[in-house]
XYZ file of C-alpha atoms in Angstrom:
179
model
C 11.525 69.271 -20.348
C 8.263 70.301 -19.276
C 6.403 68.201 -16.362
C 2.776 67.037 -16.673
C 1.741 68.857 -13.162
C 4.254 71.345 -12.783
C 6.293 70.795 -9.252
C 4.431 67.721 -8.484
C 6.827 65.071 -7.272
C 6.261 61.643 -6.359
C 6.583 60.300 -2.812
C 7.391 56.800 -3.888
C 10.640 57.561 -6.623
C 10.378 54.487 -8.959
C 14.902 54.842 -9.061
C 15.137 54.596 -5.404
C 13.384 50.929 -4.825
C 15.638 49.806 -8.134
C 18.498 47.674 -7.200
C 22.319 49.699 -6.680
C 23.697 48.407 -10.368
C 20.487 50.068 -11.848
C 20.737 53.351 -9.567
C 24.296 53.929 -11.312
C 22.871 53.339 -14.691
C 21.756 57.232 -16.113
C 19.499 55.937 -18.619
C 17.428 53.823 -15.830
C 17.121 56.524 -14.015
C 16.348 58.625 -16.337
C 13.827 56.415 -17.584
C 12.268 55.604 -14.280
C 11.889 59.686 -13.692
C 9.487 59.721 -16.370
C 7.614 57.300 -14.883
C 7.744 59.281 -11.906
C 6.736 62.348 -13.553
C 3.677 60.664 -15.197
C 2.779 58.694 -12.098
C 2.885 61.578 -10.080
C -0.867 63.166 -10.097
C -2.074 59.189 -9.883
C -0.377 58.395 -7.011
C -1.264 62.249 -5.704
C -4.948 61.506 -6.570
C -4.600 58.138 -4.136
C -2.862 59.418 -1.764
C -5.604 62.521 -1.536
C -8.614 60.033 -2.012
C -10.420 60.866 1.270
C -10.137 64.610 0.571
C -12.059 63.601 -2.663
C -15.098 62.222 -1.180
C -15.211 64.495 1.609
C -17.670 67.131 -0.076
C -16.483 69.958 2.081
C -12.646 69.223 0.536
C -13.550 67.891 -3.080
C -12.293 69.969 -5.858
C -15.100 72.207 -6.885
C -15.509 70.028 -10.686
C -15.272 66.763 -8.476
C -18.476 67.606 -6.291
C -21.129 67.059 -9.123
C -19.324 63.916 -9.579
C -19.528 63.051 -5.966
C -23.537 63.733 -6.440
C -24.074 61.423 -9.061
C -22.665 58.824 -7.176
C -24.764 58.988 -4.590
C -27.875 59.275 -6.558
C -28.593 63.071 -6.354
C -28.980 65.775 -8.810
C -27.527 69.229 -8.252
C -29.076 72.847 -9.645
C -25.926 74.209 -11.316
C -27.697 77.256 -10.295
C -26.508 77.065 -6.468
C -23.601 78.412 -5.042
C -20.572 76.010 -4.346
C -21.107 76.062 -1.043
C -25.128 74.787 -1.097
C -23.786 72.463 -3.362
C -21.432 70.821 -0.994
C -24.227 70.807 1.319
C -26.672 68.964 -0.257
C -23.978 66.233 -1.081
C -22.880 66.101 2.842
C -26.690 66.150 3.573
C -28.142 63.576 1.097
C -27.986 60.023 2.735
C -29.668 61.815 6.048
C -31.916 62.820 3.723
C -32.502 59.614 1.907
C -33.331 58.079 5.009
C -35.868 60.724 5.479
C -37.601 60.554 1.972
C -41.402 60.401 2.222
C -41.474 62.088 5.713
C -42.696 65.627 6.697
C -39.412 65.935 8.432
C -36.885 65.025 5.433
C -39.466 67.271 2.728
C -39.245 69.860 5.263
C -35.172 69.431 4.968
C -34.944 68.742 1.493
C -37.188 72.055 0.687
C -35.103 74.275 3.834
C -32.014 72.491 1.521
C -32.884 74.055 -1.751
C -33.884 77.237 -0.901
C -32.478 78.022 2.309
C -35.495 79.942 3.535
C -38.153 78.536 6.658
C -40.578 75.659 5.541
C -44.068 74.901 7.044
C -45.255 71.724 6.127
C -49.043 70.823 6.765
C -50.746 67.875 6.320
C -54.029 65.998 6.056
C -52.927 63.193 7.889
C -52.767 61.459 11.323
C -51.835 58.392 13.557
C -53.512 57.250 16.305
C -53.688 53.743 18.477
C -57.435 52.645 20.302
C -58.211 50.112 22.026
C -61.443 50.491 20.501
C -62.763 48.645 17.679
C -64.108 51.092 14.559
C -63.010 54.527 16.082
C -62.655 56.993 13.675
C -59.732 57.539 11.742
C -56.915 60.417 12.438
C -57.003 63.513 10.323
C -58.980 64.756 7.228
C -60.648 62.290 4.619
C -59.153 64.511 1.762
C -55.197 63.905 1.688
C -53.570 66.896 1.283
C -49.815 68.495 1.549
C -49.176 72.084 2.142
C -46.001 73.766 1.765
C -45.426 77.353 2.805
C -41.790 78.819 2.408
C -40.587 82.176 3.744
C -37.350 83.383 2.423
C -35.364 86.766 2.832
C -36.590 89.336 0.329
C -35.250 89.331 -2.454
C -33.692 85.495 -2.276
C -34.408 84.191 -5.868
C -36.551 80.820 -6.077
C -37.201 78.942 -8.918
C -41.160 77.797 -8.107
C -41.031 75.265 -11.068
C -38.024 73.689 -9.678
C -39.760 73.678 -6.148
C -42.491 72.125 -7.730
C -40.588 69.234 -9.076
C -38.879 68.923 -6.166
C -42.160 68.518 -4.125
C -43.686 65.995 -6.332
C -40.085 63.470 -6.699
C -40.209 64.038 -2.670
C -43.568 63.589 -1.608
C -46.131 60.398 -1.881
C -47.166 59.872 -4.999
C -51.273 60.041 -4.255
C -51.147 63.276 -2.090
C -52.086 66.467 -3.971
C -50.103 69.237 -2.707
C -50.244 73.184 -3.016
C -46.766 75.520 -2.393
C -46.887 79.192 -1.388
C -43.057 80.941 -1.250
C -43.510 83.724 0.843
C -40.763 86.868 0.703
C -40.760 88.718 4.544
């Protein structure tokens, strides 16, 4: 007989909660083993359940999963471990979306190089009436990344990253840098 997860056992033996009489009876147990044996990686799978939405445990196949769920996309492209990251990472950076500090994360995120964000913008409080307005009348974003040489980045996917990140109505420009 072969077993549906090889050596997995069941903590919670279906026979053993069965009343004495049945316990005698070889074809209840019997029967109740196979329940065991096809409960097994169920009742594994609950008992493990943290472990699976921990990204730093999840099974390598589960962490795309575990993405999806909480609304981000993954490059298939990026090692496990970046992977895992960016899951662990993406409600801080959630919170963060539309900011110069969660773009700056989001960008350090997917290419694991530096990131120097500039912008056109400004705040400012007066307790003047009509004083001029923070920053440059031109919006603008800059993004400058410096990565090791030879790190390989996908501009186009940087791109598309910078305009799902970024407001809407602010042009931006990118320059990856290799040092």
């Amino acid at each position: 007989m072969r077993r549906a997860v090889e050596g997995l056992g069941t903590p919670y033996p279906i026979g053993a909660m069965l009343p004495a009489v049945f316990q005698e009876d070889p074809v209840a147990m019997s029967w109740t083993g196979a329940l065991d044996e096809v409960l097994a990686p169920a009742i594994s799978t609950l008992d493990c359940l943290a472990a699976y939405v921990d990204p730093a445990l999840a099974p390598p196949d589960f962490v795309p999963w575990l993405a999806g769920w909480l609304g981000t996309v993954l490059d298939e492209n990026w090692p496990l471990e970046r992977q895992r990251e960016a899951v662990a990472e993406c409600v801080r950076l959630f919170r963060g979306r539309g900011t110069v500090d969660g773009l700056r994360a989001m960008v350090q995120l997917a290419t694991g190089g530096e990131v120097e964000i500039t912008e056109s913008g400004g705040i400012r409080w007066s307790t003047t009436p009509n004083s001029p307005l923070p920053g440059r009348a031109q919006t603008h974003l800059a993004v400058r990344v410096t990565v090791a040489k030879g790190t390989p980045v996908d501009v186009t996917v940087l791109e598309e990253l910078l305009v799902a990140e970024k407001p809407a109505h602010v042009p931006h420009s990118l320059e990856v840098v290799e040092r």
